[in-house]
Every structure is written in structure tokens, then in C-alpha cells.
XYZ file of C-alpha atoms in Angstrom:
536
model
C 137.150 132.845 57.709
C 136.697 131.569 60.983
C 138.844 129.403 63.411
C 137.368 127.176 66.212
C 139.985 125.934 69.132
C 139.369 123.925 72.256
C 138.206 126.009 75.464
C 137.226 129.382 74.870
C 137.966 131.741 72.583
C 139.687 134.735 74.597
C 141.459 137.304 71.912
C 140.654 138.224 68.258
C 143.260 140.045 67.051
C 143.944 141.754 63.896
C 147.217 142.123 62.277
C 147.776 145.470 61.028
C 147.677 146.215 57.503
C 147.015 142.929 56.850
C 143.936 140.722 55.927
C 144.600 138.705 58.679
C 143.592 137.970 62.613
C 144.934 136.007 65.008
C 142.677 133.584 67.523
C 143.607 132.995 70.620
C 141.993 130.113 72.454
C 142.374 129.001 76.128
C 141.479 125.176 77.470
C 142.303 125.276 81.256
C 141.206 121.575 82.046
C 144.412 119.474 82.148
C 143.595 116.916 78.939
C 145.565 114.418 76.840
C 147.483 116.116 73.465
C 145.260 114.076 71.434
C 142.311 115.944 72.137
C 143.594 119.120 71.184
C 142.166 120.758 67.740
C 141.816 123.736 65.879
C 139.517 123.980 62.787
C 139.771 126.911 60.143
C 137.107 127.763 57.359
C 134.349 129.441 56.282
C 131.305 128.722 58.276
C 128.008 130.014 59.450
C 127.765 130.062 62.815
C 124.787 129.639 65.111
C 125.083 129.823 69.357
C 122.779 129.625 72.437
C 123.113 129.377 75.738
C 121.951 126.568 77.410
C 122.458 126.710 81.672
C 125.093 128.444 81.333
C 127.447 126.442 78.694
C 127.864 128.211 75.308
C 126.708 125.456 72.658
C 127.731 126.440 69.151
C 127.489 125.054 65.963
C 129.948 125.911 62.775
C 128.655 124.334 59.309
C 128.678 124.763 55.769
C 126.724 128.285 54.632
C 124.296 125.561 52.481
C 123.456 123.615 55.286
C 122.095 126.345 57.574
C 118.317 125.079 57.359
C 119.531 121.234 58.536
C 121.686 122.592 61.135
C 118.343 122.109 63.755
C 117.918 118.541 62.572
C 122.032 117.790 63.048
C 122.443 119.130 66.293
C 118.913 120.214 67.886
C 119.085 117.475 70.690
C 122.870 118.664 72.114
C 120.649 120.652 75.017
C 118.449 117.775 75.668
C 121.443 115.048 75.541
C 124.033 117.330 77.858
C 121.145 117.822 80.571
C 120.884 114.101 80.365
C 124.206 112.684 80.657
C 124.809 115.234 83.185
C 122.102 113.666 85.343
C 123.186 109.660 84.527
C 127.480 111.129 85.091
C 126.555 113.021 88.322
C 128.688 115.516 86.761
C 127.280 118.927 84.693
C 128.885 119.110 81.187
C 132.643 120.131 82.404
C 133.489 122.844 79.986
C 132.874 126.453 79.279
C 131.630 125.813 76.107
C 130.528 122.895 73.693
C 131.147 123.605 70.027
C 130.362 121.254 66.847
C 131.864 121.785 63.308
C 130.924 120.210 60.506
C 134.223 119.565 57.352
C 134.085 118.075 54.476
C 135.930 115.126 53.952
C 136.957 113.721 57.901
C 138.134 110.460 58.345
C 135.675 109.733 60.927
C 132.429 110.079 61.348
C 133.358 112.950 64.724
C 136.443 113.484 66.650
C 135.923 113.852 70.479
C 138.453 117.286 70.780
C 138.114 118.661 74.108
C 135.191 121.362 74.184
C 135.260 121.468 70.107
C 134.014 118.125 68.301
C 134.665 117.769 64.698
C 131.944 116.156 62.841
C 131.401 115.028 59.387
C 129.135 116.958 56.998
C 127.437 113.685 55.728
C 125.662 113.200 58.486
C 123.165 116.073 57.869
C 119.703 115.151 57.217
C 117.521 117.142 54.736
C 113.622 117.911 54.923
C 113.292 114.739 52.970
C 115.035 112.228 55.293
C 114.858 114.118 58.429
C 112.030 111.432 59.792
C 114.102 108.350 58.450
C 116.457 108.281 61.820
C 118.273 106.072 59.805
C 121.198 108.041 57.944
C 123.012 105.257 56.000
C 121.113 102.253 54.317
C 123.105 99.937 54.800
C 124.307 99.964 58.847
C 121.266 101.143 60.458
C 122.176 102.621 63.832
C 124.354 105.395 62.502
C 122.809 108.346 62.367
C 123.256 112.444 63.478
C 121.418 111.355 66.608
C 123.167 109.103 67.619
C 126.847 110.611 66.379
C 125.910 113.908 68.008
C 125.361 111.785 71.418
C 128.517 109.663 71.180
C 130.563 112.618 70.556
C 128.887 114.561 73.085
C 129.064 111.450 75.503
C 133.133 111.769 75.064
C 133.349 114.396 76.971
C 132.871 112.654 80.138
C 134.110 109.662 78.739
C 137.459 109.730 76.736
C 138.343 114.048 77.495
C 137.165 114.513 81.388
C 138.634 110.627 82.108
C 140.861 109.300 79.318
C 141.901 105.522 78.887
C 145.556 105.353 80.244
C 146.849 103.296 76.577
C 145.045 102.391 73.711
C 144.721 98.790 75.670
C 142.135 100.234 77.087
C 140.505 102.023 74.298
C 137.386 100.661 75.365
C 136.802 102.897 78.386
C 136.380 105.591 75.689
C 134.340 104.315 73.100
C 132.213 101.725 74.844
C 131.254 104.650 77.255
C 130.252 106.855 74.548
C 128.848 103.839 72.550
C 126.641 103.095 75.393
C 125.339 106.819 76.516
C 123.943 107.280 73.060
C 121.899 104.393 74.191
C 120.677 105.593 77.178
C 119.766 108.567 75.681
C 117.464 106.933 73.239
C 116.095 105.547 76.452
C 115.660 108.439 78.525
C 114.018 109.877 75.535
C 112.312 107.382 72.996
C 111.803 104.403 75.524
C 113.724 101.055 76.481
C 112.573 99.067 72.856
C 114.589 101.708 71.145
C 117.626 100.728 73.432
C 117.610 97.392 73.153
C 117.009 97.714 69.483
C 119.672 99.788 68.993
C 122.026 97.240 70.929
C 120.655 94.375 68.584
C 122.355 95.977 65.873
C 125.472 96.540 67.762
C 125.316 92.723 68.454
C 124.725 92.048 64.496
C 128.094 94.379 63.900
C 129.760 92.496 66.424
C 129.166 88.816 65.605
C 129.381 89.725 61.928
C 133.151 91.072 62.750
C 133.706 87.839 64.730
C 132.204 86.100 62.311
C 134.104 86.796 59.413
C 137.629 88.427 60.596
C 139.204 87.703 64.069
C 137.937 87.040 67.795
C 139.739 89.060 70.492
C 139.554 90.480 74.067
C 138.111 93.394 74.566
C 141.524 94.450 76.630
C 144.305 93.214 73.991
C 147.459 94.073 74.640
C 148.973 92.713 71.058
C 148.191 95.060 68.168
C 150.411 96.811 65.613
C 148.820 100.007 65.278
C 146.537 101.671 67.919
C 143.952 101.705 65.185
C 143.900 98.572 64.852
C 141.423 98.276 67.880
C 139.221 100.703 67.021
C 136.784 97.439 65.778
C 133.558 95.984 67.145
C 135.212 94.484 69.966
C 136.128 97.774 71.512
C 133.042 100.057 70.289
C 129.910 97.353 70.243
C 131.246 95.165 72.750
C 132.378 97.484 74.923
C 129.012 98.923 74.764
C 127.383 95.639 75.577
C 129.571 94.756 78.710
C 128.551 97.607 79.798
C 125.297 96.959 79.582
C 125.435 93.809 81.205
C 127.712 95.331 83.819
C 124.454 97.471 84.739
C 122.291 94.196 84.734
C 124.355 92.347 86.899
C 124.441 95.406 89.662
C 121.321 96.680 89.143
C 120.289 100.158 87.775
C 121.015 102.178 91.200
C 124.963 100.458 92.317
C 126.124 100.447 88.543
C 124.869 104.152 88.084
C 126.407 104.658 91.587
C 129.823 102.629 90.369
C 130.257 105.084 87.278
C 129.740 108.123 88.998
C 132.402 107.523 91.562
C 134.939 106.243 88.511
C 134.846 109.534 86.746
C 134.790 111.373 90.335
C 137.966 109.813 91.071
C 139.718 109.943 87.837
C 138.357 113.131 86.196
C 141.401 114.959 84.808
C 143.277 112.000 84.954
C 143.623 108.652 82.956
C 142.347 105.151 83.611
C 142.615 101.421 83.027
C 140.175 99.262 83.107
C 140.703 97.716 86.455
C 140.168 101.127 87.564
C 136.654 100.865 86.380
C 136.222 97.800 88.255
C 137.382 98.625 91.526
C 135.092 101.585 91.697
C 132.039 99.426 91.193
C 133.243 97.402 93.976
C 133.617 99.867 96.008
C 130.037 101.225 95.836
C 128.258 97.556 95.490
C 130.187 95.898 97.593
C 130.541 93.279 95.188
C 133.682 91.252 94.171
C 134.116 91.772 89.973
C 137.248 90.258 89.270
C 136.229 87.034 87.402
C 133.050 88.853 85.748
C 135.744 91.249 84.460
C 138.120 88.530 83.221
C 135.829 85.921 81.649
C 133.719 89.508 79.812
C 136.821 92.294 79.347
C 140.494 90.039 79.086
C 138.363 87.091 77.631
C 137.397 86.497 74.092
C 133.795 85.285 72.422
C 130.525 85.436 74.061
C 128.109 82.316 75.590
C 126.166 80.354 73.153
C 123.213 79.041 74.183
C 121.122 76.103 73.218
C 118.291 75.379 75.055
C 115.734 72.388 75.599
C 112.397 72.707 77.094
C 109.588 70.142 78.457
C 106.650 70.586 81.201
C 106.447 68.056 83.618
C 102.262 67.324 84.371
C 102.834 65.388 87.156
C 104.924 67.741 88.902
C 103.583 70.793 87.574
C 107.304 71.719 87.108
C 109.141 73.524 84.008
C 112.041 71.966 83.204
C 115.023 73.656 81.246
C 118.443 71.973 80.046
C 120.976 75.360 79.271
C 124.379 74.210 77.630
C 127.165 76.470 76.787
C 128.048 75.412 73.026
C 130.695 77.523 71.968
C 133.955 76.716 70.924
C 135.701 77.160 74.532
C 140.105 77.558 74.520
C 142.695 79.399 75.984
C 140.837 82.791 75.095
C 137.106 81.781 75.544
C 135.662 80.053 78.559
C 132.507 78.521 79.764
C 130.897 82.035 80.618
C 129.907 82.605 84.466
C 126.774 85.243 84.697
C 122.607 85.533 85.589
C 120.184 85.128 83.238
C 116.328 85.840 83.889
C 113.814 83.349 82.855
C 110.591 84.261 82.124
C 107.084 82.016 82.663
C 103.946 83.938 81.635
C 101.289 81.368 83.993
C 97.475 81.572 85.186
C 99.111 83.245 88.276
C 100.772 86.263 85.551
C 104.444 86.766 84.772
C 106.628 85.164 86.626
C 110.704 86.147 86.706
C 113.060 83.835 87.995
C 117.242 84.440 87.920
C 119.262 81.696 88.153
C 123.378 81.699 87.841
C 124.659 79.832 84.786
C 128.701 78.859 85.295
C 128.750 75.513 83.911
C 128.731 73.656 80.403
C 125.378 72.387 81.032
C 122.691 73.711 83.411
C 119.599 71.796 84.348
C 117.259 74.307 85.415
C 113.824 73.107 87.293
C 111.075 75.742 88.441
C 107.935 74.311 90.017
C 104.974 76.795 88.718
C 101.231 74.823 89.525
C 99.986 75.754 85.730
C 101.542 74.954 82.401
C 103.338 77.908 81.029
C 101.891 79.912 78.109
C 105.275 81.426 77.314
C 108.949 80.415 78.522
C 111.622 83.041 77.792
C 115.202 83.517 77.878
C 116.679 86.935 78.791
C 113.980 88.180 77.376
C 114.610 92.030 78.627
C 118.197 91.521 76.346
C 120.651 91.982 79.084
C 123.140 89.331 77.708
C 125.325 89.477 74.629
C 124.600 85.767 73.359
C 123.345 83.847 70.801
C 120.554 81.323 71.206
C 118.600 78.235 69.645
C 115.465 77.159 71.869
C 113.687 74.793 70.496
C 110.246 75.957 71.508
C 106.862 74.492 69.944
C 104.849 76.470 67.103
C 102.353 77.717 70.204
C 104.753 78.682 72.525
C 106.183 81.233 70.089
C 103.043 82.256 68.660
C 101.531 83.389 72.495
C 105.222 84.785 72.838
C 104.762 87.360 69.825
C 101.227 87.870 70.362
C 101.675 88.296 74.458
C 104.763 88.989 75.533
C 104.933 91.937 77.357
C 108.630 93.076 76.148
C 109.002 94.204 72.360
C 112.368 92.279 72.051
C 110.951 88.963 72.976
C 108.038 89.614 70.802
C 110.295 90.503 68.023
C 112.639 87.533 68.996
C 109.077 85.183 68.569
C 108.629 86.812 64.855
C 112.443 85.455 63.853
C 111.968 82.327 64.993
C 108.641 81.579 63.457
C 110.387 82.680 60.235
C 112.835 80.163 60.475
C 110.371 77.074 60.690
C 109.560 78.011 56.849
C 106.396 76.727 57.302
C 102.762 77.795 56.050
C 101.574 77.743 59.483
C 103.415 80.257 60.954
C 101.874 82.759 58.043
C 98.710 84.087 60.501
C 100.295 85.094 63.554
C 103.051 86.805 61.824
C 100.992 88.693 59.711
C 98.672 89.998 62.486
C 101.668 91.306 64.526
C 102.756 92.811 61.336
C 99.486 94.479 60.911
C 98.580 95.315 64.706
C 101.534 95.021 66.950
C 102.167 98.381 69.123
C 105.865 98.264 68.125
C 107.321 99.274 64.792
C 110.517 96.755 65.330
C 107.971 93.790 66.074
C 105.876 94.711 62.983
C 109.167 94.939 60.709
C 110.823 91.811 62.257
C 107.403 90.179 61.643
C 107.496 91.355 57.926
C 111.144 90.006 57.701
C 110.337 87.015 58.876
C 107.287 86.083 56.159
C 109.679 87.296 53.890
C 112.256 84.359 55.480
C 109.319 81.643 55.140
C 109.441 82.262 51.571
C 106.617 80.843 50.047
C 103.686 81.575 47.646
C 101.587 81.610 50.080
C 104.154 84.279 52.488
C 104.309 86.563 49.663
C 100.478 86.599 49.284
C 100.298 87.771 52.967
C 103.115 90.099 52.622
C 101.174 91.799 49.907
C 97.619 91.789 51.252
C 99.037 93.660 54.221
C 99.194 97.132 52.076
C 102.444 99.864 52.211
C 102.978 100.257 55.956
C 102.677 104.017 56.805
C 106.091 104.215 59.494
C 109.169 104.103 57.314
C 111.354 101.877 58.873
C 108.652 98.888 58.586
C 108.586 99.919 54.771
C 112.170 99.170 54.792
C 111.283 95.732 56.510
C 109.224 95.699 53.391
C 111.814 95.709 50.865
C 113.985 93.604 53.141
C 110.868 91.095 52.618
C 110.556 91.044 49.273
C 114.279 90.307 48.218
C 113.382 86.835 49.437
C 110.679 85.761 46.366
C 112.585 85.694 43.100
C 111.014 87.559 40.752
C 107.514 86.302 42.064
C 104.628 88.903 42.093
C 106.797 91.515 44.826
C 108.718 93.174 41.504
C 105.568 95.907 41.095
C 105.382 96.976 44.957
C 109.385 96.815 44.797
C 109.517 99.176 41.751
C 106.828 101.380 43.073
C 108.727 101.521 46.199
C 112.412 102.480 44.335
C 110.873 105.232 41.942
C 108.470 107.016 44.427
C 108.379 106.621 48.035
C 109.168 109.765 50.276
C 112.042 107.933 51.976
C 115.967 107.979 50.651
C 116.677 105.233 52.475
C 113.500 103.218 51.882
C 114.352 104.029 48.273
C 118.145 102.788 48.804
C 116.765 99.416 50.359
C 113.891 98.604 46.970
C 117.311 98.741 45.056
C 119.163 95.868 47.159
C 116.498 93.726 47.222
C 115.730 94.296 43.493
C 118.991 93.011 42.221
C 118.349 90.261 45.604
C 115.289 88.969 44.121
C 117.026 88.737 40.759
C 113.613 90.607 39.236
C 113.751 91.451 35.069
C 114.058 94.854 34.000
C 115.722 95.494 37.799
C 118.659 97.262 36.036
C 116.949 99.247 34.286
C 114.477 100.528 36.536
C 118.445 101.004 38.939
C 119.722 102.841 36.450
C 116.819 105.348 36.818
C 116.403 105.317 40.208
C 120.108 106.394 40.267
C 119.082 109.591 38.827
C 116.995 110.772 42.259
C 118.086 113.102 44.223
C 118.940 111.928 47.472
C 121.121 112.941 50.390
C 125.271 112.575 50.050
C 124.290 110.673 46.794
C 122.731 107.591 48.965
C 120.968 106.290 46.763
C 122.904 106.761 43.832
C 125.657 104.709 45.583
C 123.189 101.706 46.667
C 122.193 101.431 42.918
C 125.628 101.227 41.831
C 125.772 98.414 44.668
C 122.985 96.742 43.626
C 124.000 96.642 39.923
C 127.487 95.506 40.946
């Protein structure tokens, strides 16, 4: 047996004539109670030092050989949040168990994080970076960084109430983030924050709006939700868009300076990034943080020849009250010209904007935010070419991936050859899956020919987009690549997403082929489960 406590482990003592010895474990940073933890089982146990910080891990004896693929970024993820805090990893040591059965998917216990043992990938899935089927963005990277990221954010500076919850778990939502940035490049970022805005709206969507700071709740778990974690994430993203990279980096350096060992609020937080911009944050903070609901956008475009001038109307169309206003922030809009890309940032604080730019050529592209900086949603009407130079030209993934939706949308044969090129040559894997999705969205004979002409993509998470695709045609010529796909391809999760959009496209013989495909081995049962969802 082993036992794992918060701060370092200082006595082992045995108890005479008895199978039994006593831990003794010492955490000298002052911390809240709730961070405290102890863990007891039997584990194997694997160290290293890494600048001078004990980093252990503590797992189950059968998961020795995926211990590497769980936790082998902590080194890489503490040097880097150490660089973006200002701040070295605070502790003596860093240790992460694995139990069977947690609530959660990891605990943030001072020093000693807790961690679910479902998160381990195998040799099988270990290139899927996807861990659960059906909610993308979870994954052992990106736990092992949130948890990690708690340290700074939730142990070293803890929220003062469970008001402000947010200070915690946006933090930590965000740093895994940047640490798919600092490491894997800004499209993986932004991607990664598209699906915390799908979780987000979705929770809006279908349960309750709120403020990110609520001070009305029943049970402090009760705000553990979307608005705290995804939000929260994206505020602070926009936060950093609104100061720039250097003040906001600046702003959150001097916050946790000032209240390390201590507890915060979330005004706290502001008044430390007006101290080191120089800015005034109050409204931003009450319109984004003690505000509900998020600007949407519809947008109108036309080119004035005459002039040679661009001409945009922006309204504000959601549903504005007590708890949501008329949204005050800068958006960039983009113009891609004879003269090259041009970037212009105008201040939107009104119902309706109308937005004039005088450029001497007609625009090849016109773009919104296209760098995703704002938590929104949009409609811009844009022509068929407009979008099609956007996804072929654009030089930001997300706007070319953006391009690919809204061609989908039109449901029109036209749209077919531009989308399938970027599906076949685009540099990025998210604008070659989005563009698959979106033939799959047009939906017609004709869509499904070009989805199937374009082969088995070779990166697995466009194979998903595959699948995704061909739940749209029911039961029209995608059932073979769909079966194929369910009974033999490398990936768990690829596997997990043929069987959704099997019983999706409503194909004979799909429950069948389910009820074999539930007979794979797979990790944590995956794909067992996803049959049994798909046959349900």
C-alpha cells in the first residue's frame, strides 16, 4: 500500500509488530481546507526530477505502459505556465494519482492532483487526442494541463466564494489552451475554444442563461456549468484581445503576485489589469462577467463602385433585458484587396453599427473577427464567391473553416467544388473536416458522390468528419464506407463515431452490424457504450 498527501512526504514510520506504517506529510504553503487530500492504495509509482520539483505519478500496476502517454507533457506544461504566470511551479513537489471511480474527471489538491483512471490512452488510441467520442476537447492532455494549471490558479490564488468560481476554472480552462498554443500552434487554440463555445451555447441553449458572477445558487455545485468553465475561459480570452498579448500577460502576472497565498474576487482581477494597462475595465467587466448572454451578430455587406468604399451594417440581435445588454467591445474586420490584407478595428456599442472603410479595389474577402477573439454568434450574408476565396485564401484556419460551414448551409450543388478541394488539399486538418461536414450538410446525391470520390482521409480526426458526413444521406450509397469504417479502422473513437451516424442515417442491417461492433475491444468500453447509444 501506498499513501500520497499534499506537500512532501517527510516520515515513514512503521508501527511495531504490526503490518502497518504511518505517513507523515507536510504542506507549508498557507492553502484553503478544500485543497487538502490524502489518497491510499496500491500503486506503481514512477518519479523524476524536473528543475528541481519532484513530479510523480501513482497509477494502477496495469496501466504502467500508458502512464508516458497520461502524463508525459507535465515537464513541458509546468516550464510553460511558469513562463506565461511569471511564477516557477510553487511547490516542492507535483504528484498525479490515478483512482478508480472519481467523481470528476481531476481534483486540483494542493501539490497532489487526483485524476481519473479513464482518461488513460492505450497504444491504440494514443494518436486520437480525442479521449471521449462524444465531447471532443476532453482528453489526458488537456485534463493533465487544467489540473496542472490549478496550481497557480485555484491553490497558489483561490477564488474568495464560490461566486467567483470562475477565477479558478476559467484560469485553468484557459492555460490548457495556451498550452496547445505554445506547443501545437494558434488553429489548435482557437479550435479548441470553438468547442468550448459549442458547450456553452448548447447549455444556454437548452437549460438556463446566467452571469458568469451569480450570486443566487443553492448549492456551490450548482455553478460548476459552462458559464463558469467555457465562458470563463472565453472572457478571458477576449480580456487578452482587448489589452493586447504583452498588458494582459502583464495584468495576470501582477494578480497572482499580489494575491498568491491569499484569496480573490473578481474585481480583484480587474483592478490589477488596470493597474498595469492603464486602462479603465469596469463596464467591459460588467456587460462580460455580472452580465448574462453574449452579442449576436447579423451582418449586411455591399461595395460601393463609385466610392470604392466597403460598406458594413453590424446589428446586435439578441434578446437584450435586465441581464443581457447591447454588448460594448472591438471587433477586427478583415479586407483581403489588390493592396494585401488589410485589418481594421472598429468599437461596436450600439444596436446597429454602420461601418464604412474606403479601400480603392473591391474586396476579395470581407471577414468578421476572423482571428476568433469574440464569443458570438454570427449570420453574414456574404455571396457564393466571397466565401469560396475566403476558404480557399484566407490566411487564418478559423475563417477558412468558418467559409466551409457556411457554404454548407446554402445546400446548394454549387458549393460542391470548392468544398471538396479544401477537403482534399487544405493545410489544416479542422478546415478539411469542417469542409467534409459541410458536403455532408448540403446533402445531396450529388454531395455524397464527392464525399466518396475523396477516398478514407489518412489523419483521424478528418475520418471522424467522415462519419459525421455520412449520417446526413439516409441510407444512400455511404452505408459500405460507414460499415467498413465501424468494423475495422485503427481508431476507437473513429469507430465510436461510424456507430452514431449509422443509426443517424437510419441505414438497414445498422443494428446488426452495432451489435458486433459492440464486441471490439476498445478503451473504458467506448465503443461498446456508443453502440448501446446508437441502438437506443
Amino acid at each position: 500500500m501506498d499513501a500520497v498527501g499534499d506537500g512532501v512526504r517527510e516520515l515513514l514510520v512503521p508501527l511495531l509488530h504490526r503490518d502497518k506504517v504511518t505517513y507523515h506529510w507536510k504542506e507549508e504553503t498557507p492553502h484553503s481546507s478544500y485543497l487538502n487530500s490524502f489518497v491510499v492504495g496500491k500503486f506503481g509509482v514512477k518519479k523524476e526530477e524536473v528543475d528541481g520539483i519532484s513530479l510523480e505519478y501513482y497509477f494502477p500496476e496495469g496501466k504502467r505502459n500508458d502512464v508516458p502517454r497520461y502524463f508525459g507533457e507535465t515537464a513541458k506544461m509546468m516550464k510553460v505556465f511558469g513562463e506565461l504566470t511569471g511564477i516557477k511551479y510553487p511547490y516542492a513537489k507535483y504528484a498525479q494519482t490515478t483512482v478508480e471511480d472519481f467523481i470528476y474527471g481531476g481534483m486540483e489538491n494542493i501539490s497532489a492532483t487526483t485524476l481519473a483512471t479513464t482518461y488513460y490512452p492505450d497504444e491504440r488510441s494514443e494518436e486520437d487526442f480525442q479521449v471521449s467520442y462524444s465531447r471532443e476537447g476532453q482528453n489526458a492532455v488537456n485534463l493533465v494541463a487544467h489540473e496542472l494549471a490549478h496550481q497557480w490558479f485555484s491553490d497558489l490564488v483561490t477564488c474568495a466564494d464560490w461566486t467567483h468560481a470562475w477565477l479558478n476554472e476559467g484560469f485553468a480552462s484557459y492555460f490548457q489552451c495556451l498550452y496547445l498554443e505554445k506547443e501545437k500552434g494558434v488553429d489548435l487554440l482557437r479550435w479548441d475554444m470553438s468547442l468550448k463555445a459549442e458547450l456553452y451555447f448548447d447549455e444556454e441553449e437548452t437549460s438556463y442563461r446566467r452571469p458568469i458572477v451569480e450570486r443566487n445558487y443553492v448549492y456551490p455545485d450548482d455553478l460548476f456549468d459552462s458559464a463558469t468553465y467555457e465562458k470563463g475561459a472565453w472572457m478571458i480570452h477576449q480580456l487578452r484581445y482587448v489589452l493586447g498579448d504583452d498588458l494582459f500577460f502583464k495584468g495576470v502576472q501582477e494578480y497572482l503576485r499580489q494575491f498568491s497565498r491569499e484569496n480573490a474576487e473578481t474585481h480583484d482581477l480587474r483592478k490589477a489589469l488596470e493597474r498595469v494597462s492603464g486602462e479603465t475595465l469596469e463596464e467591459h467587466f460588467e456587460e462580460f462577467f455580472f452580465k448574462a448572454g453574449y452579442p449576436e451578430f447579423e451582418i449586411e455587406y455591399s461595395w460601393d463602385e463609385v466610392g470604392s468604399t466597403a460598406n458594413l451594417t453590424v446589428r446586435q440581435r439578441q434578446l437584450t433585458d435586465e441581464q443581457t445588454p447591447i454588448f460594448r467591445l472591438p471587433c477586427d474586420i478583415v479586407f483581403y484587396t489588390r493592396k494585401g490584407r488589410m485589418k481594421r478595428r472598429v468599437l461596436l456599442s450600439s444596436a446597429e453599427e454602420k461601418l464604412t472603410f474606403e479601400l480603392g479595389s473591391k474586396p476579395r474577402i470581407v471577414e468578421f473577427d476572423p482571428e476568433e477573439w469574440i464569443l458570438k454568434k454570427v449570420k453574414f450574408g456574404k455571396s457564393f464567391q466571397l466565401l469560396a476565396n475566403q476558404l480557399r485564401e484566407s490566411i487564418d484556419a478559423s475563417s477558412r473553416a468558418r467559409a466551409a460551414a457556411d457554404l454548407g448551409s446554402t445546400k446548394n450543388n454549387a458549393v460542391l467544388a470548392p468544398l471538396k478541394e479544401a477537403a482534399l488539399t487544405d493545410p489544416s486538418w479542422i478546415v478539411r473536416a469542417r469542409a467534409l461536414e459541410a458536403l455532408g450538410e448540403v446533402g445531396t446525391e450529388e454531395a455524397l458522390t464527392s464525399i466518396l470520390s475523396l477516398g478514407i482521409p489518412e489523419n483521424r480526426r478528418v475520418r471522424r468528419a467522415l462519419a459525421r458526413a455520412l449520417a446526413n444521406f439516409k441510407d444512400r450509397g455511404g452505408y459500405k464506407l460507414l460499415a467498413e469504417l465501424l468494423l475495422s479502422d485503427e481508431s476507437p473513437y473513429l469507430q465510436c463515431e461510424a456507430a452514431i451516424s449509422l443509426a443517424k442515417a437510419q441505414a438497414d442491417g445498422a443494428l446488426q452490424l452495432l451489435k458486433k461492433a459492440m464486441k471490439i475491444n476498445s478503451p473504458n468500453f467506448t465503443l461498446t457504450e456508443a453502440c448501446l447509444d446508437a441502438a437506443g
